[in-house]
Amino acid sequence: MAVTKRKSGSITAEKPQKKVKKEKSAAPAAATSNKKTLFGKVLGEEEQEDEDEDEGELEAEPIRDDDEQNDMDMEVDAPASSNGDQNAPQKNKIPTKEANAQKKALRDERRSHKPNSELIYPAKKLWEKLRLKELPKAERQQVMNEMMTLITGKVQEIIFKHDMSRIIQSCLKHGNEAQRNVIAGELVGHYLTLSKSMYGRFIVVKILHYCQKYREAIIKEFYGKVRQLIKHKEASTIIEDAYSTYANSAQRAGLIQEFYGPEFRIFKVEDKKTLSDILTQHPTKKENIMKHLMETLKGCMEKGTVEFSIVHRGLLEYFEHADAKGIQDMLDIMKEQAVEILHTKEGAQVAMLCLLHASPKDRKAMLKTMKPFVVKICKEEYGHMVMLRMFDVVDDTVLMSKAILAEIIKEMEDIAKDKYGRRVILYLLAGRSPKYISPQSIELLAKGDLVRANTSKKDAAVRSSELLKNISPALISLIATKTRALTSEPLACQVVLETMLHATGDRQPAVDALLALAAENPSEATSETPHVLMSMPTDRLYKMLVQSDYKAPLAEPSLHFAKALLAKVSPHLGFFAQQSGSSPFIVLALLENPETAEETKKLLQAKGTAKGSITIQKELEKVIKGKAENEFKAVRLILETLAK
């Protein structure tokens, strides 16, 4: 604080004198070196080395003790004399070993005043060893035994300290079943409080994971508080883990029932596991249940916990049982958050229902939020179904092309090779084909057709044809430029086939690219780059393209692929016919195709130009001679066809 005094009739303020920290030990140390620590204190090199040995630093992510900072050397430079003389006499310095002993004594004294100090600091030393990855199993078990001796009976007292929380987590990770159960047993009755703790919640996660015996006890402690916990910043993640990963069906039903109102917090309906079952038995309670469910879900969205699967379950049940007004009220809240819930089965179904019931304006808002994540959504196990629903209900195909299809085209090759992404492209090409979409998914999509008739004006066939017209040029171009990369992938081969069968526009560039691969000399093929007619799955692709001229599924319009292919492979036709793989089936398809049957037959029955050569048909007869009936089936079928 500034000091004032009178001088020549005026008041002036003197600058406050800087405070100098004094050494707590009996004899203050004199500054003999200009080397300073991070905090501006004098610290000799030898003194620093000794201190490091005493403190024992942890190897990775050490637990920081409050005393560590206080254990720094407390010596300071002696203040300079008032006349600025740099040669002023300095006070004597305490010897290094004696100073370190004094500091250690001070540190131990401070620690002794903290609760459970006799437990915490030895536990930290043991934890330094316990968490080492390279620690031998036998030695780790010995350290665990020592640790359990320290903490047994006192877990409740230390669990809320951040450093001890990490130590207990390591014990649960490295301990045996009996040791884990001891820790979990001591915490029974405290899991609700731990779940709300910033550090304690990690203990609950570990016990749910490692201690199956105590999962039921943990979940029961949550009963009656689920509605509050799901909105809690820390506890919401525990409720989600318990619901989605560790609870059985009855326990999941007990957790979600608390969304329905106060009555269900106390009285669980054990024999009814869904809201439909409850409403069937108690139809008069529907209005009250829907009111409380709406309030709970709205609170979850306001608190930012909408990404949890338990919330998705509640949303799905709300959409399934709410009236038109209730659905619209939820849509007003959900339309911009639907993109956050596509990673779960229930969440994806909720997003599909939002698109189905939404107005054109609301659909446009949803498309805007999903545009940056289109590629990721296409590759989601459940999220890709939202894309299929979008193709079914959005009438503005121009907007769809700009906002959605344009994003798909940018990453079309990766999407075509993805297990779920290729279904998005195949839906545009082949619709609800059971070859690519499961019966359950087809049924789910079909359920919305009646609602779509009231919320979408454009005819479904017109909408599909417009979307196909917009994406076809990009697909044909991709096949023409990335032929080998696509045909070498089983999933992408499906996209190639359906594009050749159903894409609109000029498909000739893609046809030429496929024929160029087939025309390669099979004798030059290697194991790294096998010939397309002699490797899976491309052999099946070429066979189906040959058959598409006369056998379902038919190309629209016809590609006349068989005739063009025969012209390319005729020099090597006998080689392909004699193989034990799938290439003879392609020859058989050429022999059965009305456009190429006659010419293929002539090639197989003609003799070679070399002296003593025989027909390909004779060569095929030699191939199957003495072989079992189940070998060379395609070769036998070729011979049977030639004999007719």
PDB file of C-alpha atoms in Angstrom, residues 395-609:
ATOM      1  CA  ASP A 395     -39.557 -33.384 -53.999  1.00  0.00           C
ATOM      2  CA  ASP A 396     -37.010 -30.695 -54.841  1.00  0.00           C
ATOM      3  CA  THR A 397     -34.599 -32.842 -56.880  1.00  0.00           C
ATOM      4  CA  VAL A 398     -32.639 -29.766 -57.978  1.00  0.00           C
ATOM      5  CA  LEU A 399     -31.868 -28.979 -54.341  1.00  0.00           C
ATOM      6  CA  MET A 400     -31.033 -32.653 -53.750  1.00  0.00           C
ATOM      7  CA  SER A 401     -28.595 -32.623 -56.647  1.00  0.00           C
ATOM      8  CA  LYS A 402     -26.816 -29.508 -55.416  1.00  0.00           C
ATOM      9  CA  ALA A 403     -26.780 -30.242 -51.706  1.00  0.00           C
ATOM     10  CA  ILE A 404     -26.575 -34.050 -51.468  1.00  0.00           C
ATOM     11  CA  LEU A 405     -25.655 -35.711 -54.785  1.00  0.00           C
ATOM     12  CA  ALA A 406     -22.871 -33.199 -55.396  1.00  0.00           C
ATOM     13  CA  GLU A 407     -21.241 -34.237 -52.105  1.00  0.00           C
ATOM     14  CA  ILE A 408     -21.631 -37.935 -52.972  1.00  0.00           C
ATOM     15  CA  ILE A 409     -20.045 -37.397 -56.408  1.00  0.00           C
ATOM     16  CA  LYS A 410     -16.961 -35.799 -54.806  1.00  0.00           C
ATOM     17  CA  GLU A 411     -16.182 -39.024 -52.910  1.00  0.00           C
ATOM     18  CA  MET A 412     -18.045 -41.508 -55.107  1.00  0.00           C
ATOM     19  CA  GLU A 413     -15.219 -44.037 -55.418  1.00  0.00           C
ATOM     20  CA  ASP A 414     -14.808 -44.383 -51.640  1.00  0.00           C
ATOM     21  CA  ILE A 415     -18.563 -44.537 -51.138  1.00  0.00           C
ATOM     22  CA  ALA A 416     -18.931 -47.222 -53.832  1.00  0.00           C
ATOM     23  CA  LYS A 417     -16.335 -49.388 -52.048  1.00  0.00           C
ATOM     24  CA  ASP A 418     -17.911 -48.972 -48.615  1.00  0.00           C
ATOM     25  CA  LYS A 419     -20.190 -51.646 -47.156  1.00  0.00           C
ATOM     26  CA  TYR A 420     -22.972 -49.194 -46.377  1.00  0.00           C
ATOM     27  CA  GLY A 421     -22.111 -46.382 -48.762  1.00  0.00           C
ATOM     28  CA  ARG A 422     -22.582 -48.516 -51.882  1.00  0.00           C
ATOM     29  CA  ARG A 423     -26.209 -49.105 -50.810  1.00  0.00           C
ATOM     30  CA  VAL A 424     -26.893 -45.384 -51.177  1.00  0.00           C
ATOM     31  CA  ILE A 425     -25.734 -45.447 -54.811  1.00  0.00           C
ATOM     32  CA  LEU A 426     -27.425 -48.775 -55.502  1.00  0.00           C
ATOM     33  CA  TYR A 427     -30.730 -47.395 -54.182  1.00  0.00           C
ATOM     34  CA  LEU A 428     -30.617 -44.687 -56.842  1.00  0.00           C
ATOM     35  CA  LEU A 429     -29.875 -47.320 -59.512  1.00  0.00           C
ATOM     36  CA  ALA A 430     -31.932 -50.350 -58.470  1.00  0.00           C
ATOM     37  CA  GLY A 431     -34.423 -49.040 -55.891  1.00  0.00           C
ATOM     38  CA  ARG A 432     -35.537 -51.389 -53.107  1.00  0.00           C
ATOM     39  CA  SER A 433     -33.852 -54.461 -54.570  1.00  0.00           C
ATOM     40  CA  PRO A 434     -33.650 -57.350 -52.069  1.00  0.00           C
ATOM     41  CA  LYS A 435     -30.233 -58.186 -53.529  1.00  0.00           C
ATOM     42  CA  TYR A 436     -28.747 -55.163 -51.798  1.00  0.00           C
ATOM     43  CA  ILE A 437     -31.208 -54.113 -49.073  1.00  0.00           C
ATOM     44  CA  SER A 438     -32.331 -56.412 -46.271  1.00  0.00           C
ATOM     45  CA  PRO A 439     -36.026 -57.345 -45.923  1.00  0.00           C
ATOM     46  CA  GLN A 440     -36.163 -55.491 -42.597  1.00  0.00           C
ATOM     47  CA  SER A 441     -34.881 -52.297 -44.207  1.00  0.00           C
ATOM     48  CA  ILE A 442     -37.318 -52.623 -47.099  1.00  0.00           C
ATOM     49  CA  GLU A 443     -40.159 -53.070 -44.619  1.00  0.00           C
ATOM     50  CA  LEU A 444     -39.039 -50.006 -42.670  1.00  0.00           C
ATOM     51  CA  LEU A 445     -38.968 -47.899 -45.835  1.00  0.00           C
ATOM     52  CA  ALA A 446     -42.349 -49.231 -46.972  1.00  0.00           C
ATOM     53  CA  LYS A 447     -43.978 -48.190 -43.679  1.00  0.00           C
ATOM     54  CA  GLY A 448     -43.553 -44.554 -44.630  1.00  0.00           C
ATOM     55  CA  ASP A 449     -45.167 -44.796 -48.059  1.00  0.00           C
ATOM     56  CA  LEU A 450     -48.653 -43.960 -46.768  1.00  0.00           C
ATOM     57  CA  VAL A 451     -47.411 -40.894 -44.894  1.00  0.00           C
ATOM     58  CA  ARG A 452     -45.324 -39.857 -47.909  1.00  0.00           C
ATOM     59  CA  ALA A 453     -48.475 -39.729 -50.026  1.00  0.00           C
ATOM     60  CA  ASN A 454     -49.719 -36.881 -47.771  1.00  0.00           C
ATOM     61  CA  THR A 455     -46.441 -34.994 -47.282  1.00  0.00           C
ATOM     62  CA  SER A 456     -44.855 -35.272 -50.758  1.00  0.00           C
ATOM     63  CA  LYS A 457     -46.553 -34.173 -53.969  1.00  0.00           C
ATOM     64  CA  LYS A 458     -44.255 -35.550 -56.673  1.00  0.00           C
ATOM     65  CA  ASP A 459     -44.800 -39.069 -58.029  1.00  0.00           C
ATOM     66  CA  ALA A 460     -42.240 -41.549 -56.653  1.00  0.00           C
ATOM     67  CA  ALA A 461     -41.253 -42.828 -60.121  1.00  0.00           C
ATOM     68  CA  VAL A 462     -40.677 -39.292 -61.433  1.00  0.00           C
ATOM     69  CA  ARG A 463     -38.593 -38.381 -58.385  1.00  0.00           C
ATOM     70  CA  SER A 464     -36.423 -41.495 -58.775  1.00  0.00           C
ATOM     71  CA  SER A 465     -35.861 -40.967 -62.502  1.00  0.00           C
ATOM     72  CA  GLU A 466     -34.805 -37.344 -61.946  1.00  0.00           C
ATOM     73  CA  LEU A 467     -32.290 -38.322 -59.270  1.00  0.00           C
ATOM     74  CA  LEU A 468     -30.932 -41.124 -61.472  1.00  0.00           C
ATOM     75  CA  LYS A 469     -30.554 -38.742 -64.403  1.00  0.00           C
ATOM     76  CA  ASN A 470     -28.527 -36.361 -62.229  1.00  0.00           C
ATOM     77  CA  ILE A 471     -26.086 -38.956 -60.906  1.00  0.00           C
ATOM     78  CA  SER A 472     -25.671 -41.191 -64.006  1.00  0.00           C
ATOM     79  CA  PRO A 473     -23.029 -39.095 -65.847  1.00  0.00           C
ATOM     80  CA  ALA A 474     -20.759 -39.097 -62.795  1.00  0.00           C
ATOM     81  CA  LEU A 475     -21.118 -42.869 -62.373  1.00  0.00           C
ATOM     82  CA  ILE A 476     -20.331 -43.589 -66.021  1.00  0.00           C
ATOM     83  CA  SER A 477     -17.323 -41.281 -65.905  1.00  0.00           C
ATOM     84  CA  LEU A 478     -16.055 -42.955 -62.729  1.00  0.00           C
ATOM     85  CA  ILE A 479     -16.241 -46.429 -64.299  1.00  0.00           C
ATOM     86  CA  ALA A 480     -14.500 -45.218 -67.463  1.00  0.00           C
ATOM     87  CA  THR A 481     -11.577 -43.723 -65.516  1.00  0.00           C
ATOM     88  CA  LYS A 482     -11.307 -46.085 -62.512  1.00  0.00           C
ATOM     89  CA  THR A 483     -12.229 -49.399 -64.139  1.00  0.00           C
ATOM     90  CA  ARG A 484      -9.588 -51.648 -62.599  1.00  0.00           C
ATOM     91  CA  ALA A 485      -9.871 -50.090 -59.130  1.00  0.00           C
ATOM     92  CA  LEU A 486     -13.643 -50.589 -59.068  1.00  0.00           C
ATOM     93  CA  THR A 487     -13.767 -54.075 -60.607  1.00  0.00           C
ATOM     94  CA  SER A 488     -11.179 -55.382 -58.149  1.00  0.00           C
ATOM     95  CA  GLU A 489     -13.518 -54.618 -55.210  1.00  0.00           C
ATOM     96  CA  PRO A 490     -16.465 -57.001 -54.654  1.00  0.00           C
ATOM     97  CA  LEU A 491     -18.773 -54.252 -53.343  1.00  0.00           C
ATOM     98  CA  ALA A 492     -17.838 -51.730 -56.014  1.00  0.00           C
ATOM     99  CA  CYS A 493     -18.464 -54.403 -58.668  1.00  0.00           C
ATOM    100  CA  GLN A 494     -22.149 -54.285 -57.719  1.00  0.00           C
ATOM    101  CA  VAL A 495     -22.186 -50.550 -58.412  1.00  0.00           C
ATOM    102  CA  VAL A 496     -20.493 -51.132 -61.794  1.00  0.00           C
ATOM    103  CA  LEU A 497     -23.050 -53.785 -62.766  1.00  0.00           C
ATOM    104  CA  GLU A 498     -26.116 -51.739 -61.804  1.00  0.00           C
ATOM    105  CA  THR A 499     -24.693 -48.652 -63.493  1.00  0.00           C
ATOM    106  CA  MET A 500     -24.254 -50.578 -66.740  1.00  0.00           C
ATOM    107  CA  LEU A 501     -27.795 -51.938 -66.453  1.00  0.00           C
ATOM    108  CA  HIS A 502     -29.757 -48.876 -65.305  1.00  0.00           C
ATOM    109  CA  ALA A 503     -27.784 -45.644 -65.755  1.00  0.00           C
ATOM    110  CA  THR A 504     -29.175 -43.143 -68.234  1.00  0.00           C
ATOM    111  CA  GLY A 505     -27.157 -41.409 -70.923  1.00  0.00           C
ATOM    112  CA  ASP A 506     -24.244 -42.622 -73.048  1.00  0.00           C
ATOM    113  CA  ARG A 507     -22.712 -45.683 -71.371  1.00  0.00           C
ATOM    114  CA  GLN A 508     -20.259 -46.421 -74.193  1.00  0.00           C
ATOM    115  CA  PRO A 509     -17.180 -44.954 -72.415  1.00  0.00           C
ATOM    116  CA  ALA A 510     -17.739 -47.386 -69.538  1.00  0.00           C
ATOM    117  CA  VAL A 511     -18.336 -50.285 -71.973  1.00  0.00           C
ATOM    118  CA  ASP A 512     -15.094 -49.524 -73.805  1.00  0.00           C
ATOM    119  CA  ALA A 513     -13.133 -49.427 -70.551  1.00  0.00           C
ATOM    120  CA  LEU A 514     -14.486 -52.834 -69.485  1.00  0.00           C
ATOM    121  CA  LEU A 515     -13.733 -54.347 -72.915  1.00  0.00           C
ATOM    122  CA  ALA A 516     -10.176 -52.986 -72.815  1.00  0.00           C
ATOM    123  CA  LEU A 517      -9.501 -54.949 -69.612  1.00  0.00           C
ATOM    124  CA  ALA A 518     -10.993 -58.124 -71.088  1.00  0.00           C
ATOM    125  CA  ALA A 519      -8.840 -57.838 -74.230  1.00  0.00           C
ATOM    126  CA  GLU A 520      -5.583 -58.167 -72.259  1.00  0.00           C
ATOM    127  CA  ASN A 521      -3.480 -61.276 -72.936  1.00  0.00           C
ATOM    128  CA  PRO A 522      -4.227 -63.796 -70.148  1.00  0.00           C
ATOM    129  CA  SER A 523      -0.734 -65.303 -70.412  1.00  0.00           C
ATOM    130  CA  GLU A 524       0.717 -62.003 -69.207  1.00  0.00           C
ATOM    131  CA  ALA A 525      -1.419 -61.870 -66.072  1.00  0.00           C
ATOM    132  CA  THR A 526       0.232 -62.119 -62.639  1.00  0.00           C
ATOM    133  CA  SER A 527      -0.980 -62.932 -59.152  1.00  0.00           C
ATOM    134  CA  GLU A 528      -0.918 -59.208 -58.332  1.00  0.00           C
ATOM    135  CA  THR A 529      -2.855 -58.222 -61.474  1.00  0.00           C
ATOM    136  CA  PRO A 530      -4.896 -61.257 -62.577  1.00  0.00           C
ATOM    137  CA  HIS A 531      -6.931 -61.200 -65.764  1.00  0.00           C
ATOM    138  CA  VAL A 532     -10.442 -59.860 -65.181  1.00  0.00           C
ATOM    139  CA  LEU A 533     -12.097 -62.962 -66.684  1.00  0.00           C
ATOM    140  CA  MET A 534     -10.141 -65.295 -64.422  1.00  0.00           C
ATOM    141  CA  SER A 535     -10.578 -63.653 -61.007  1.00  0.00           C
ATOM    142  CA  MET A 536     -13.386 -62.921 -58.627  1.00  0.00           C
ATOM    143  CA  PRO A 537     -15.548 -60.882 -58.572  1.00  0.00           C
ATOM    144  CA  THR A 538     -14.983 -59.513 -62.082  1.00  0.00           C
ATOM    145  CA  ASP A 539     -15.689 -62.863 -63.784  1.00  0.00           C
ATOM    146  CA  ARG A 540     -19.225 -62.762 -62.405  1.00  0.00           C
ATOM    147  CA  LEU A 541     -19.600 -59.124 -63.523  1.00  0.00           C
ATOM    148  CA  TYR A 542     -18.689 -59.962 -67.145  1.00  0.00           C
ATOM    149  CA  LYS A 543     -20.912 -63.038 -67.176  1.00  0.00           C
ATOM    150  CA  MET A 544     -23.937 -61.008 -66.023  1.00  0.00           C
ATOM    151  CA  LEU A 545     -23.227 -58.291 -68.591  1.00  0.00           C
ATOM    152  CA  VAL A 546     -23.170 -60.950 -71.323  1.00  0.00           C
ATOM    153  CA  GLN A 547     -26.471 -62.338 -70.046  1.00  0.00           C
ATOM    154  CA  SER A 548     -28.049 -58.860 -69.747  1.00  0.00           C
ATOM    155  CA  ASP A 549     -28.822 -58.945 -73.505  1.00  0.00           C
ATOM    156  CA  TYR A 550     -31.252 -61.851 -73.205  1.00  0.00           C
ATOM    157  CA  LYS A 551     -31.763 -62.739 -69.541  1.00  0.00           C
ATOM    158  CA  ALA A 552     -32.947 -60.793 -66.490  1.00  0.00           C
ATOM    159  CA  PRO A 553     -31.783 -58.459 -65.200  1.00  0.00           C
ATOM    160  CA  LEU A 554     -31.889 -56.843 -68.624  1.00  0.00           C
ATOM    161  CA  ALA A 555     -29.921 -53.764 -69.554  1.00  0.00           C
ATOM    162  CA  GLU A 556     -32.150 -50.846 -70.516  1.00  0.00           C
ATOM    163  CA  PRO A 557     -31.516 -50.227 -73.380  1.00  0.00           C
ATOM    164  CA  SER A 558     -29.498 -53.268 -74.459  1.00  0.00           C
ATOM    165  CA  LEU A 559     -25.713 -52.904 -74.379  1.00  0.00           C
ATOM    166  CA  HIS A 560     -25.006 -55.694 -76.922  1.00  0.00           C
ATOM    167  CA  PHE A 561     -22.103 -56.427 -74.644  1.00  0.00           C
ATOM    168  CA  ALA A 562     -21.747 -60.108 -75.622  1.00  0.00           C
ATOM    169  CA  LYS A 563     -20.977 -59.384 -79.273  1.00  0.00           C
ATOM    170  CA  ALA A 564     -18.379 -56.747 -78.394  1.00  0.00           C
ATOM    171  CA  LEU A 565     -16.764 -59.010 -75.774  1.00  0.00           C
ATOM    172  CA  LEU A 566     -16.494 -61.977 -78.145  1.00  0.00           C
ATOM    173  CA  ALA A 567     -14.658 -59.841 -80.664  1.00  0.00           C
ATOM    174  CA  LYS A 568     -12.102 -58.936 -77.968  1.00  0.00           C
ATOM    175  CA  VAL A 569     -11.527 -62.407 -76.435  1.00  0.00           C
ATOM    176  CA  SER A 570     -11.861 -64.672 -79.506  1.00  0.00           C
ATOM    177  CA  PRO A 571      -8.038 -65.152 -79.830  1.00  0.00           C
ATOM    178  CA  HIS A 572      -7.961 -66.576 -76.288  1.00  0.00           C
ATOM    179  CA  LEU A 573     -11.369 -68.257 -76.186  1.00  0.00           C
ATOM    180  CA  GLY A 574      -9.943 -71.788 -75.936  1.00  0.00           C
ATOM    181  CA  PHE A 575      -7.658 -70.738 -73.061  1.00  0.00           C
ATOM    182  CA  PHE A 576     -10.569 -69.318 -71.055  1.00  0.00           C
ATOM    183  CA  ALA A 577     -12.765 -72.374 -71.792  1.00  0.00           C
ATOM    184  CA  GLN A 578     -10.226 -74.842 -70.369  1.00  0.00           C
ATOM    185  CA  GLN A 579      -9.720 -73.163 -66.981  1.00  0.00           C
ATOM    186  CA  SER A 580     -11.001 -74.653 -63.739  1.00  0.00           C
ATOM    187  CA  GLY A 581     -12.275 -71.312 -62.414  1.00  0.00           C
ATOM    188  CA  SER A 582     -15.193 -69.145 -63.488  1.00  0.00           C
ATOM    189  CA  SER A 583     -13.959 -68.066 -66.926  1.00  0.00           C
ATOM    190  CA  PRO A 584     -15.579 -71.123 -68.651  1.00  0.00           C
ATOM    191  CA  PHE A 585     -18.961 -69.814 -67.415  1.00  0.00           C
ATOM    192  CA  ILE A 586     -18.359 -66.629 -69.429  1.00  0.00           C
ATOM    193  CA  VAL A 587     -17.701 -68.786 -72.522  1.00  0.00           C
ATOM    194  CA  LEU A 588     -20.884 -70.703 -71.737  1.00  0.00           C
ATOM    195  CA  ALA A 589     -22.833 -67.424 -71.498  1.00  0.00           C
ATOM    196  CA  LEU A 590     -21.486 -66.419 -74.915  1.00  0.00           C
ATOM    197  CA  LEU A 591     -22.564 -69.798 -76.263  1.00  0.00           C
ATOM    198  CA  GLU A 592     -26.099 -69.348 -74.870  1.00  0.00           C
ATOM    199  CA  ASN A 593     -26.556 -65.711 -75.960  1.00  0.00           C
ATOM    200  CA  PRO A 594     -28.615 -65.638 -79.191  1.00  0.00           C
ATOM    201  CA  GLU A 595     -26.427 -62.829 -80.586  1.00  0.00           C
ATOM    202  CA  THR A 596     -23.159 -64.743 -80.159  1.00  0.00           C
ATOM    203  CA  ALA A 597     -24.171 -68.416 -79.997  1.00  0.00           C
ATOM    204  CA  GLU A 598     -23.440 -69.294 -83.627  1.00  0.00           C
ATOM    205  CA  GLU A 599     -20.109 -67.540 -83.826  1.00  0.00           C
ATOM    206  CA  THR A 600     -18.956 -68.939 -80.456  1.00  0.00           C
ATOM    207  CA  LYS A 601     -19.863 -72.467 -81.566  1.00  0.00           C
ATOM    208  CA  LYS A 602     -17.828 -72.086 -84.756  1.00  0.00           C
ATOM    209  CA  LEU A 603     -14.793 -70.886 -82.826  1.00  0.00           C
ATOM    210  CA  LEU A 604     -14.977 -73.813 -80.394  1.00  0.00           C
ATOM    211  CA  GLN A 605     -15.324 -76.398 -83.188  1.00  0.00           C
ATOM    212  CA  ALA A 606     -12.756 -74.951 -85.588  1.00  0.00           C
ATOM    213  CA  LYS A 607      -9.262 -76.415 -85.930  1.00  0.00           C
ATOM    214  CA  GLY A 608      -6.189 -74.364 -85.383  1.00  0.00           C
ATOM    215  CA  THR A 609      -3.881 -73.321 -88.244  1.00  0.00           C
TER     216      THR A 609
END
